């Protein structure tokens, strides 16, 4: 397992959007999803906490079945896990908008560890992509990557009634763009094998390993690997466009090298 800590890749301007995205995810996790601090830090403590979390997730998160049918889940669909169009049974959350939930899901997380890991990846890779694209284009890119990542998951599991939460699809898009634009930048990383090492690893190896590892995720682990792949591929395509544009603007190498 590889965990990036910091990259040796300075930026020219502050990563305002990246910081706001991190702040939004953290605030929503602690003050909306889990207003009780103990629950937020340690997980559900009572049956009431667990029921609250389940209800909140089904009410707010993107669910493939709902997006495909355009209708919120019914009690039968939730209980059986089987997706079908329904005209007679009332949905559990009738005011829910399935497509709007795709955007909401990008700011929800299943646990403190899930949140912390995603925000670390977003900070390490997001500030440099924001520096290249600019604040507004970067925000648009992030949101589109998240939507396409979710749609990739839905295409492969259209009948799933399991809620999808997390910013990892959008962050995978950021990582894909980073791989194209900064493949040789060294990233200080934790390497977990039998022991734990701290090593500088080039982005192309770290991100390449991460991408390939998605195809070996245990299907029962609950990890939406298809969303990661979809977001990452989109990020690579955007990175190629950005790299081509930069080469057209400055086709010649600099006349000297920076030491």
Coordinates of N, CA and C in Angstrom, one line a residue:
X1 N 0.8 -1.2 0.0 CA 0.0 0.0 0.0 C 0.9 1.2 0.0
X2 N 0.5 2.2 -0.8 CA 1.2 3.5 -0.9 C 0.3 4.6 -0.4
X3 N 0.9 5.5 0.4 CA 0.1 6.7 0.9 C 0.9 7.9 0.7
X4 N 0.5 8.8 -0.2 CA 1.3 10.0 -0.5 C 1.2 11.0 0.7
X5 N 2.3 11.6 1.0 CA 2.3 12.6 2.1 C 2.4 14.0 1.7
X6 N 3.4 14.3 0.7 CA 3.6 15.6 0.2 C 4.4 15.5 -1.1
X7 N 4.1 16.3 -2.0 CA 4.9 16.3 -3.3 C 5.9 17.5 -3.3
X8 N 7.0 17.2 -4.1 CA 8.0 18.3 -4.2 C 7.6 19.1 -5.5
X9 N 6.6 19.8 -5.4 CA 6.0 20.5 -6.6 C 5.4 21.8 -6.2
X10 N 6.2 22.9 -6.1 CA 5.6 24.1 -5.6 C 4.6 24.8 -6.5
X11 N 3.7 25.6 -6.0 CA 2.7 26.2 -6.8 C 3.0 27.7 -6.8
X12 N 2.3 28.4 -7.8 CA 2.5 29.9 -7.9 C 1.5 30.7 -7.2
X13 N 0.4 30.1 -6.9 CA -0.7 30.8 -6.3 C -1.4 29.8 -5.3
X14 N -2.1 30.4 -4.3 CA -2.8 29.6 -3.3 C -3.9 28.7 -3.8
X15 N -4.0 27.5 -3.3 CA -5.0 26.6 -3.8 C -6.3 26.8 -3.1
X16 N -7.0 27.9 -3.4 CA -8.2 28.4 -2.7 C -9.3 27.4 -2.9
X17 N -9.6 26.9 -4.1 CA -10.7 26.0 -4.3 C -10.4 24.7 -3.7
X18 N -9.2 24.2 -3.7 CA -8.9 22.9 -3.1 C -9.1 23.0 -1.6
X19 N -8.7 24.1 -1.0 CA -8.9 24.3 0.5 C -10.4 24.4 0.8
X20 N -11.2 25.1 -0.1 CA -12.6 25.2 0.2 C -13.3 23.8 0.0
X21 N -12.9 23.0 -0.9 CA -13.5 21.7 -1.1 C -13.2 20.8 0.1
X22 N -12.0 20.9 0.6 CA -11.6 20.1 1.8 C -12.4 20.6 3.0
X23 N -12.5 21.9 3.2 CA -13.3 22.5 4.3 C -14.8 22.1 4.2
X24 N -15.3 22.1 3.0 CA -16.7 21.7 2.8 C -17.0 20.2 3.2
X25 N -16.1 19.3 2.7 CA -16.2 17.9 3.1 C -16.1 17.7 4.6
X26 N -15.1 18.3 5.2 CA -14.9 18.2 6.6 C -16.1 18.7 7.4
X27 N -16.6 19.9 7.0 CA -17.7 20.5 7.7 C -19.0 19.7 7.6
X28 N -19.3 19.2 6.4 CA -20.4 18.3 6.2 C -20.4 17.0 7.0
X29 N -19.2 16.5 7.0 CA -19.0 15.2 7.8 C -19.3 15.4 9.3
X30 N -18.7 16.5 9.8 CA -18.8 16.7 11.3 C -20.1 17.3 11.7
X31 N -20.7 18.2 10.9 CA -21.8 19.0 11.4 C -23.1 18.7 10.7
X32 N -23.1 17.9 9.6 CA -24.3 17.5 8.9 C -24.6 16.0 9.1
X33 N -23.6 15.3 8.6 CA -23.7 13.8 8.7 C -23.7 13.3 10.1
X34 N -22.7 13.8 10.9 CA -22.5 13.3 12.3 C -22.4 14.5 13.2
X35 N -23.5 15.1 13.6 CA -23.4 16.3 14.5 C -22.9 15.9 15.9
X36 N -23.0 14.6 16.3 CA -22.4 14.2 17.5 C -20.9 13.9 17.3
X37 N -20.1 14.6 18.1 CA -18.6 14.5 17.9 C -18.1 13.0 18.1
X38 N -18.7 12.3 19.1 CA -18.2 11.0 19.4 C -18.6 10.0 18.2
X39 N -19.8 10.2 17.7 CA -20.2 9.4 16.6 C -19.3 9.7 15.3
X40 N -19.0 11.0 15.1 CA -18.1 11.3 14.0 C -16.7 10.7 14.1
X41 N -16.2 10.7 15.3 CA -14.8 10.2 15.5 C -14.7 8.7 15.6
X42 N -15.7 8.0 16.3 CA -15.6 6.6 16.6 C -16.6 5.8 15.8
X43 N -17.6 6.4 15.1 CA -18.6 5.6 14.4 C -19.9 5.6 15.3
X44 N -20.9 5.0 14.7 CA -22.2 4.9 15.5 C -22.0 4.2 16.8
X45 N -22.6 4.9 17.8 CA -22.4 4.3 19.2 C -23.7 3.6 19.7
X46 N -24.8 3.9 19.1 CA -26.1 3.3 19.6 C -26.9 2.9 18.3
X47 N -27.9 2.2 18.5 CA -28.8 1.8 17.4 C -29.5 3.1 16.8
X48 N -29.7 4.1 17.6 CA -30.3 5.3 17.1 C -29.3 6.0 16.2
X49 N -28.0 6.0 16.6 CA -27.0 6.6 15.7 C -26.9 5.8 14.4
X50 N -27.0 4.5 14.4 CA -26.9 3.7 13.2 C -28.1 4.0 12.3
X51 N -29.3 4.1 12.9 CA -30.5 4.3 12.1 C -30.4 5.7 11.4
X52 N -29.9 6.7 12.2 CA -29.8 8.0 11.7 C -28.8 8.1 10.5
X53 N -27.7 7.4 10.6 CA -26.7 7.3 9.5 C -27.3 6.7 8.3
X54 N -28.0 5.6 8.4 CA -28.6 4.8 7.3 C -29.6 5.7 6.6
X55 N -30.5 6.3 7.4 CA -31.6 7.2 6.8 C -31.0 8.3 6.1
X56 N -30.0 9.0 6.7 CA -29.3 10.1 6.1 C -28.7 9.7 4.7
X57 N -28.0 8.6 4.7 CA -27.3 8.2 3.5 C -28.3 7.9 2.4
X58 N -29.4 7.1 2.7 CA -30.4 6.8 1.7 C -31.1 8.0 1.2
X59 N -31.2 9.0 2.0 CA -32.0 10.2 1.7 C -31.1 11.2 0.8
X60 N -29.8 11.2 1.0 CA -29.0 12.2 0.4 C -28.0 11.6 -0.7
X61 N -27.6 10.4 -0.6 CA -26.5 9.9 -1.5 C -27.1 9.4 -2.8
X62 N -26.2 9.3 -3.8 CA -26.6 8.8 -5.1 C -26.7 7.3 -5.1
X63 N -27.8 6.8 -5.7 CA -28.0 5.4 -5.7 C -28.3 5.0 -7.2
X64 N -27.5 4.1 -7.7 CA -27.7 3.7 -9.2 C -29.1 3.5 -9.6
X65 N -29.9 2.7 -8.9 CA -31.2 2.3 -9.2 C -32.1 3.6 -9.3
X66 N -31.9 4.5 -8.4 CA -32.7 5.8 -8.5 C -32.4 6.6 -9.7
X67 N -31.1 6.7 -10.1 CA -30.7 7.5 -11.2 C -31.2 6.9 -12.5
X68 N -31.2 5.5 -12.6 CA -31.7 4.8 -13.8 C -33.2 5.0 -14.0
X69 N -33.9 4.8 -12.9 CA -35.4 4.8 -13.0 C -35.9 6.2 -12.8
X70 N -35.1 7.1 -12.3 CA -35.6 8.5 -12.0 C -36.5 8.6 -10.8
X71 N -36.6 7.6 -10.0 CA -37.5 7.5 -8.9 C -36.7 7.1 -7.6
X72 N -37.1 7.8 -6.5 CA -36.5 7.4 -5.2 C -36.9 5.9 -4.8
X73 N -36.1 5.3 -4.0 CA -36.3 3.9 -3.7 C -37.6 3.7 -2.8
X74 N -38.2 2.6 -3.0 CA -39.4 2.3 -2.1 C -38.9 1.4 -0.9
X75 N -39.7 1.2 0.1 CA -39.3 0.3 1.2 C -39.0 -1.1 0.7
X76 N -39.7 -1.6 -0.3 CA -39.5 -3.0 -0.8 C -38.1 -3.0 -1.4
X77 N -37.7 -2.0 -2.2 CA -36.4 -2.0 -2.9 C -35.3 -1.9 -1.9
X78 N -35.5 -1.2 -0.8 CA -34.4 -1.1 0.2 C -34.3 -2.4 1.0
X79 N -35.4 -3.0 1.3 CA -35.4 -4.3 2.0 C -34.8 -5.4 1.2
X80 N -35.2 -5.5 -0.1 CA -34.8 -6.7 -0.9 C -33.5 -6.4 -1.7
X81 N -33.2 -5.1 -1.8 CA -32.0 -4.8 -2.6 C -32.2 -5.0 -4.1
X82 N -33.5 -5.1 -4.5 CA -33.8 -5.3 -5.9 C -34.4 -4.1 -6.5
X83 N -33.9 -3.7 -7.7 CA -34.4 -2.4 -8.3 C -35.5 -2.7 -9.4
X84 N -36.5 -1.9 -9.3 CA -37.6 -2.1 -10.3 C -38.4 -0.8 -10.4
X85 N -39.1 -0.5 -11.5 CA -39.9 0.6 -11.6 C -41.2 0.3 -10.8
X86 N -41.7 1.4 -10.1 CA -42.8 1.2 -9.2 C -43.8 2.3 -9.4
X87 N -45.1 1.9 -9.5 CA -46.2 2.9 -9.6 C -47.2 2.9 -8.5
X88 N -47.1 1.8 -7.7 CA -48.1 1.6 -6.7 C -47.6 1.9 -5.3
X89 N -46.3 1.7 -5.0 CA -45.7 1.8 -3.7 C -45.0 3.2 -3.6
X90 N -45.3 3.9 -2.5 CA -44.7 5.2 -2.4 C -43.2 5.1 -2.0
X91 N -42.4 6.0 -2.5 CA -41.0 6.0 -2.1 C -40.8 6.4 -0.6
X92 N -39.6 6.0 -0.1 CA -39.4 6.3 1.3 C -39.1 7.8 1.5
X93 N -38.4 8.4 0.5 CA -38.0 9.8 0.5 C -38.5 10.4 -0.8
X94 N -39.8 10.8 -0.8 CA -40.5 11.2 -2.1 C -39.9 12.5 -2.6
X95 N -39.3 13.3 -1.8 CA -38.8 14.6 -2.3 C -37.4 14.6 -2.8
X96 N -36.8 13.4 -2.7 CA -35.4 13.3 -3.2 C -35.2 13.4 -4.7
X97 N -34.2 14.1 -5.1 CA -33.9 14.3 -6.5 C -32.7 13.4 -6.9
X98 N -32.9 12.3 -7.6 CA -31.8 11.3 -7.8 C -30.6 11.9 -8.5
X99 N -30.8 12.8 -9.5 CA -29.6 13.4 -10.2 C -28.9 14.4 -9.3
X100 N -29.6 15.2 -8.5 CA -29.0 16.1 -7.6 C -28.1 15.4 -6.6
X101 N -28.6 14.2 -6.2 CA -27.8 13.4 -5.2 C -26.4 13.0 -5.7
X102 N -26.2 13.0 -7.0 CA -24.9 12.7 -7.6 C -23.9 13.8 -7.1
X103 N -24.3 15.0 -7.1 CA -23.4 16.1 -6.6 C -23.3 16.0 -5.1
X104 N -24.4 15.8 -4.4 CA -24.3 15.7 -2.9 C -23.3 14.6 -2.5
X105 N -23.4 13.5 -3.2 CA -22.5 12.3 -2.8 C -21.1 12.7 -2.7
X106 N -20.6 13.6 -3.6 CA -19.2 14.0 -3.6 C -18.7 14.6 -2.3
X107 N -19.6 15.0 -1.5 CA -19.3 15.7 -0.3 C -19.6 14.9 1.0
X108 N -20.0 13.7 0.8 CA -20.3 12.8 1.9 C -19.3 11.7 2.1
X109 N -19.1 11.2 3.3 CA -18.1 10.2 3.5 C -18.6 9.2 4.6
X110 N -18.1 8.0 4.4 CA -18.6 6.9 5.3 C -18.0 6.8 6.7
X111 N -16.8 7.3 6.8 CA -16.1 7.2 8.1 C -15.0 8.3 8.2
X112 N -14.5 8.5 9.4 CA -13.4 9.5 9.5 C -12.2 9.1 8.7
X113 N -11.9 7.8 8.7 CA -10.7 7.3 7.9 C -11.0 7.5 6.4
X114 N -12.2 7.3 5.9 CA -12.5 7.5 4.5 C -12.3 9.0 4.2
X115 N -12.8 9.9 5.1 CA -12.7 11.3 4.9 C -11.2 11.7 4.9
X116 N -10.5 11.3 5.9 CA -9.1 11.7 6.0 C -8.2 11.3 4.8
X117 N -8.4 10.0 4.4 CA -7.7 9.6 3.2 C -8.0 10.4 2.0
X118 N -9.3 10.6 1.7 CA -9.6 11.4 0.5 C -9.1 12.8 0.6
X119 N -9.2 13.4 1.7 CA -8.7 14.8 1.8 C -7.2 14.9 1.7
X120 N -6.5 13.9 2.1 CA -5.0 13.9 2.0 C -4.7 13.8 0.5
X121 N -5.3 12.9 -0.2 CA -5.0 12.8 -1.7 C -5.4 14.1 -2.4
X122 N -6.5 14.7 -2.0 CA -7.0 15.9 -2.7 C -6.0 17.0 -2.5
X123 N -5.4 17.1 -1.3 CA -4.5 18.2 -1.0 C -3.1 18.0 -1.7
X124 N -2.6 16.8 -1.7 CA -1.3 16.5 -2.3 C -1.4 16.7 -3.8
X125 N -2.5 16.3 -4.5 CA -2.5 16.4 -6.0 C -3.3 17.6 -6.5
X126 N -4.3 18.1 -5.7 CA -5.2 19.1 -6.2 C -4.6 20.5 -6.3
X127 N -3.7 20.9 -5.4 CA -3.2 22.2 -5.5 C -2.4 22.5 -6.8
X128 N -1.7 21.5 -7.3 CA -1.0 21.7 -8.5 C -1.9 21.8 -9.8
X129 N -2.9 21.0 -9.8 CA -3.9 21.0 -10.9 C -4.6 22.3 -10.9
X130 N -5.0 22.8 -9.7 CA -5.6 24.1 -9.6 C -4.7 25.2 -10.1
X131 N -3.4 25.1 -9.8 CA -2.4 26.1 -10.2 C -2.4 26.1 -11.7
X132 N -2.5 25.0 -12.4 CA -2.4 24.9 -13.9 C -3.7 25.4 -14.5
X133 N -4.8 25.0 -14.0 CA -6.1 25.3 -14.6 C -6.7 26.6 -14.3
X134 N -6.3 27.1 -13.1 CA -7.0 28.3 -12.6 C -8.2 27.9 -11.7
X135 N -8.7 28.7 -10.9 CA -9.7 28.4 -9.8 C -11.0 27.9 -10.4
X136 N -11.5 28.7 -11.4 CA -12.9 28.4 -11.9 C -12.9 27.1 -12.7
X137 N -11.9 27.0 -13.6 CA -11.8 25.8 -14.5 C -11.5 24.5 -13.7
X138 N -10.7 24.7 -12.6 CA -10.4 23.6 -11.8 C -11.7 23.1 -11.0
X139 N -12.5 24.0 -10.5 CA -13.7 23.6 -9.8 C -14.6 22.9 -10.8
X140 N -14.8 23.4 -12.0 CA -15.6 22.7 -13.0 C -15.1 21.4 -13.4
X141 N -13.8 21.2 -13.5 CA -13.2 20.0 -13.8 C -13.4 19.0 -12.7
X142 N -13.3 19.4 -11.5 CA -13.5 18.5 -10.3 C -14.9 18.0 -10.3
X143 N -15.9 18.9 -10.4 CA -17.3 18.5 -10.4 C -17.6 17.5 -11.5
X144 N -17.2 17.8 -12.7 CA -17.4 17.0 -13.9 C -16.8 15.6 -13.7
X145 N -15.6 15.6 -13.2 CA -14.9 14.3 -12.9 C -15.7 13.5 -11.9
X146 N -16.2 14.1 -10.9 CA -17.0 13.4 -9.9 C -18.3 12.8 -10.5
X147 N -19.0 13.6 -11.3 CA -20.2 13.2 -12.0 C -19.9 12.0 -12.9
X148 N -18.9 12.1 -13.8 CA -18.6 11.0 -14.7 C -18.1 9.8 -14.0
X149 N -17.4 10.0 -12.9 CA -17.0 8.8 -12.1 C -18.2 8.1 -11.5
X150 N -19.2 8.8 -11.0 CA -20.4 8.2 -10.5 C -21.2 7.5 -11.6
X151 N -21.3 8.1 -12.8 CA -22.0 7.5 -13.9 C -21.3 6.3 -14.4
X152 N -20.0 6.2 -14.3 CA -19.3 5.0 -14.7 C -19.7 3.8 -13.8
X153 N -19.8 4.1 -12.5 CA -20.2 3.1 -11.5 C -21.6 2.7 -11.8
X154 N -22.5 3.6 -12.2 CA -23.9 3.3 -12.4 C -24.0 2.5 -13.7
X155 N -23.3 2.8 -14.7 CA -23.3 2.0 -16.0 C -23.0 0.5 -15.7
X156 N -22.0 0.3 -14.8 CA -21.6 -1.1 -14.6 C -22.5 -1.8 -13.5
X157 N -23.2 -1.0 -12.7 CA -24.1 -1.6 -11.7 C -25.4 -0.8 -11.7
X158 N -26.2 -0.8 -12.8 CA -27.4 0.0 -12.9 C -28.5 -0.4 -11.9
X159 N -28.5 -1.7 -11.4 CA -29.6 -2.1 -10.6 C -29.2 -2.1 -9.1
X160 N -28.1 -1.5 -8.8 CA -27.6 -1.5 -7.4 C -28.5 -0.5 -6.6
X161 N -28.9 -0.9 -5.4 CA -29.6 -0.1 -4.5 C -28.7 0.4 -3.3
X162 N -27.4 0.2 -3.5 CA -26.5 0.6 -2.4 C -26.0 2.1 -2.7
X163 N -26.2 2.9 -1.6 CA -25.8 4.4 -1.8 C -24.3 4.5 -2.1
X164 N -23.9 5.5 -2.8 CA -22.5 5.8 -3.2 C -22.1 7.1 -2.6
X165 N -21.1 7.0 -1.7 CA -20.6 8.3 -1.0 C -19.1 8.4 -1.2
X166 N -18.6 9.6 -1.2 CA -17.2 9.9 -1.2 C -16.8 10.8 -2.3
X167 N -15.7 11.5 -2.1 CA -15.1 12.4 -3.1 C -14.1 11.7 -4.0
X168 N -13.9 10.4 -3.8 CA -12.7 9.7 -4.4 C -12.8 9.7 -5.9
X169 N -14.0 9.6 -6.5 CA -14.2 9.7 -8.0 C -13.7 11.0 -8.5
X170 N -14.1 12.1 -7.9 CA -13.6 13.4 -8.4 C -12.1 13.5 -8.2
X171 N -11.6 13.0 -7.0 CA -10.2 13.1 -6.7 C -9.4 12.2 -7.7
X172 N -9.9 11.1 -8.1 CA -9.3 10.3 -9.1 C -9.1 11.0 -10.4
X173 N -10.0 11.9 -10.7 CA -9.8 12.7 -11.9 C -8.6 13.7 -11.7
X174 N -8.5 14.2 -10.6 CA -7.4 15.1 -10.3 C -6.1 14.3 -10.4
X175 N -6.1 13.1 -9.9 CA -4.9 12.3 -9.9 C -4.5 11.9 -11.4
X176 N -5.5 11.6 -12.2 CA -5.2 11.3 -13.6 C -4.6 12.5 -14.3
X177 N -5.1 13.7 -14.1 CA -4.5 14.9 -14.7 C -3.0 15.1 -14.2
X178 N -2.8 14.8 -12.9 CA -1.5 15.0 -12.3 C -0.5 14.0 -13.0
X179 N -0.9 12.8 -13.2 CA -0.1 11.8 -13.8 C 0.4 12.3 -15.2
X180 N -0.4 12.9 -16.0 CA 0.0 13.4 -17.3 C 0.9 14.6 -17.2
X181 N 0.5 15.6 -16.3 CA 1.2 16.8 -16.3 C 2.5 16.8 -15.5
X182 N 2.6 16.0 -14.5 CA 3.7 15.9 -13.6 C 4.2 14.5 -13.3
X183 N 4.5 13.7 -14.4 CA 4.8 12.3 -14.1 C 6.1 12.1 -13.4
X184 N 7.0 13.0 -13.4 CA 8.3 12.7 -12.8 C 8.5 13.5 -11.5
X185 N 7.5 14.2 -11.0 CA 7.6 14.8 -9.7 C 7.7 13.8 -8.6
X186 N 8.6 14.0 -7.7 CA 8.7 13.0 -6.6 C 7.8 13.4 -5.5
X187 N 7.2 12.3 -4.9 CA 6.2 12.4 -3.9 C 6.6 11.6 -2.7
X188 N 6.8 12.3 -1.6 CA 7.2 11.6 -0.3 C 6.0 10.8 0.1
X189 N 6.2 9.4 0.2 CA 5.1 8.5 0.5 C 5.4 7.5 1.6
X190 N 4.4 7.0 2.2 CA 4.5 5.9 3.1 C 4.3 4.6 2.4
X191 N 5.1 3.7 2.5 CA 5.0 2.4 1.9 C 4.7 1.3 3.0
X192 N 3.6 0.7 2.9 CA 3.2 -0.3 3.9 C 3.3 -1.7 3.3
X193 N 4.3 -2.4 3.8 CA 4.5 -3.8 3.4 C 4.6 -4.6 4.7
X194 N 5.6 -5.3 5.0 CA 5.8 -5.9 6.3 C 6.2 -4.8 7.3
X195 N 7.0 -3.8 6.8 CA 7.4 -2.7 7.6 C 6.9 -1.4 6.9
X196 N 7.1 -0.3 7.5 CA 6.7 1.0 7.0 C 7.9 1.8 6.6
X197 N 8.0 2.2 5.3 CA 9.1 3.1 4.9 C 8.5 4.4 4.4
X198 N 9.3 5.4 4.5 CA 9.0 6.7 3.9 C 10.0 6.9 2.8
X199 N 9.5 7.0 1.5 CA 10.4 7.1 0.4 C 9.8 8.1 -0.6
X200 N 10.7 8.8 -1.4 CA 10.3 9.6 -2.5 C 10.0 8.7 -3.7
X201 N 8.8 8.8 -4.3 CA 8.5 8.0 -5.4 C 8.0 8.9 -6.5
X202 N 8.4 8.7 -7.8 CA 7.9 9.5 -8.9 C 6.4 9.3 -9.0
X203 N 5.7 10.4 -9.4 CA 4.2 10.3 -9.5 C 3.8 9.3 -10.5
X204 N 4.5 9.1 -11.6 CA 4.1 8.1 -12.5 C 4.0 6.7 -12.0
X205 N 4.9 6.3 -11.0 CA 4.9 5.0 -10.4 C 3.8 4.9 -9.4
X206 N 3.7 5.9 -8.5 CA 2.7 5.9 -7.5 C 1.3 5.9 -8.0
X207 N 1.0 6.8 -9.0 CA -0.3 6.9 -9.5 C -0.6 5.7 -10.4
X208 N 0.4 5.2 -11.2 CA 0.2 4.1 -12.0 C -0.2 2.8 -11.2
X209 N 0.6 2.7 -10.1 CA 0.3 1.5 -9.2 C -1.1 1.7 -8.6
X210 N -1.5 2.9 -8.2 CA -2.9 3.1 -7.6 C -3.9 2.7 -8.7
X211 N -3.7 3.2 -9.9 CA -4.7 2.9 -10.9 C -4.9 1.4 -11.2
X212 N -3.8 0.7 -11.4 CA -3.8 -0.7 -11.7 C -4.4 -1.5 -10.5
X213 N -4.2 -1.0 -9.3 CA -4.7 -1.7 -8.1 C -6.2 -1.7 -8.0
X214 N -6.8 -0.7 -8.7 CA -8.3 -0.7 -8.6 C -9.0 -1.9 -9.3
X215 N -8.3 -2.5 -10.2 CA -8.8 -3.7 -10.9 C -8.7 -5.0 -10.1
X216 N -8.0 -4.8 -8.9 CA -7.9 -6.0 -8.0 C -8.6 -5.8 -6.7
X217 N -9.5 -4.8 -6.7 CA -10.2 -4.6 -5.4 C -11.2 -5.7 -5.2
X218 N -11.3 -6.2 -4.0 CA -12.3 -7.2 -3.6 C -13.7 -6.7 -3.9
X219 N -14.5 -7.4 -4.8 CA -15.8 -6.9 -5.1 C -16.8 -6.8 -3.9
X220 N -16.4 -7.4 -2.8 CA -17.3 -7.3 -1.6 C -16.8 -6.3 -0.6
X221 N -15.7 -5.6 -1.0 CA -15.1 -4.6 -0.1 C -15.9 -3.3 0.1
X222 N -16.9 -3.1 -0.8 CA -17.7 -1.9 -0.8 C -17.0 -0.7 -1.4
X223 N -15.8 -0.9 -2.0 CA -15.1 0.2 -2.7 C -15.6 0.3 -4.1
X224 N -16.0 1.5 -4.5 CA -16.5 1.7 -5.9 C -15.4 1.9 -6.9
X225 N -14.7 0.8 -7.2 CA -13.5 0.9 -8.0 C -13.8 1.5 -9.4
X226 N -15.0 1.2 -9.9 CA -15.4 1.7 -11.3 C -15.4 3.2 -11.3
X227 N -15.9 3.8 -10.2 CA -15.9 5.2 -10.1 C -14.5 5.8 -10.1
X228 N -13.6 5.1 -9.4 CA -12.2 5.5 -9.4 C -11.6 5.5 -10.8
X229 N -11.9 4.4 -11.5 CA -11.3 4.2 -12.9 C -11.9 5.3 -13.8
X230 N -13.2 5.5 -13.8 CA -13.9 6.5 -14.6 C -13.4 7.9 -14.4
X231 N -13.2 8.3 -13.1 CA -12.7 9.6 -12.8 C -11.3 9.7 -13.3
X232 N -10.5 8.7 -13.1 CA -9.0 8.7 -13.4 C -8.8 8.9 -14.9
X233 N -9.6 8.1 -15.7 CA -9.5 8.1 -17.2 C -9.9 9.5 -17.7
X234 N -10.9 10.1 -17.1 CA -11.3 11.4 -17.5 C -10.2 12.4 -17.2
X235 N -9.6 12.3 -16.0 CA -8.5 13.2 -15.7 C -7.3 13.1 -16.6
X236 N -7.0 11.9 -17.0 CA -5.9 11.7 -18.0 C -6.2 12.4 -19.3
X237 N -7.4 12.3 -19.8 CA -7.8 12.9 -21.0 C -7.7 14.4 -20.9
X238 N -8.2 15.0 -19.8 CA -8.1 16.4 -19.6 C -6.6 16.8 -19.5
X239 N -5.8 16.0 -18.8 CA -4.4 16.3 -18.7 C -3.7 16.4 -20.0
X240 N -4.1 15.5 -20.9 CA -3.5 15.4 -22.3 C -3.8 16.7 -23.0
X241 N -5.1 17.2 -22.9 CA -5.5 18.4 -23.5 C -4.7 19.6 -23.0
X242 N -4.6 19.6 -21.6 CA -3.8 20.8 -21.0 C -2.4 20.7 -21.4
X243 N -1.8 19.5 -21.5 CA -0.4 19.4 -21.9 C -0.2 19.9 -23.3
X244 N -1.1 19.5 -24.2 CA -1.0 19.9 -25.6 C -1.1 21.5 -25.7
X245 N -2.0 22.0 -24.9 CA -2.2 23.5 -25.0 C -1.0 24.2 -24.5
X246 N -0.3 23.7 -23.4 CA 0.9 24.3 -22.9 C 2.0 24.2 -23.9
X247 N 2.1 23.1 -24.7 CA 3.2 23.0 -25.7 C 3.0 24.0 -26.8
X248 N 1.7 24.2 -27.2 CA 1.4 25.2 -28.3 C 1.8 26.6 -27.8
X249 N 1.6 26.9 -26.6 CA 1.9 28.2 -26.1 C 3.4 28.4 -25.9
X250 N 4.1 27.4 -25.6 CA 5.6 27.5 -25.4 C 6.2 26.3 -26.0
X251 N 6.4 26.2 -27.4 CA 6.9 25.0 -28.0 C 8.3 24.8 -27.9
X252 N 9.1 25.8 -27.4 CA 10.5 25.6 -27.3 C 10.9 25.4 -25.8
X253 N 11.9 24.6 -25.5 CA 12.4 24.4 -24.2 C 13.0 25.7 -23.7
X254 N 13.1 25.9 -22.4 CA 13.8 27.1 -21.9 C 15.2 27.1 -22.3
X255 N 15.8 28.3 -22.4 CA 17.2 28.4 -22.9 C 18.2 28.0 -21.8
X256 N 17.8 27.8 -20.6 CA 18.7 27.3 -19.6 C 17.9 26.5 -18.6
X257 N 18.7 25.8 -17.7 CA 18.0 24.9 -16.8 C 18.1 25.6 -15.4
X258 N 17.0 25.3 -14.6 CA 17.0 25.8 -13.3 C 17.7 24.8 -12.4
X259 N 18.6 25.3 -11.5 CA 19.3 24.4 -10.6 C 18.5 24.3 -9.3

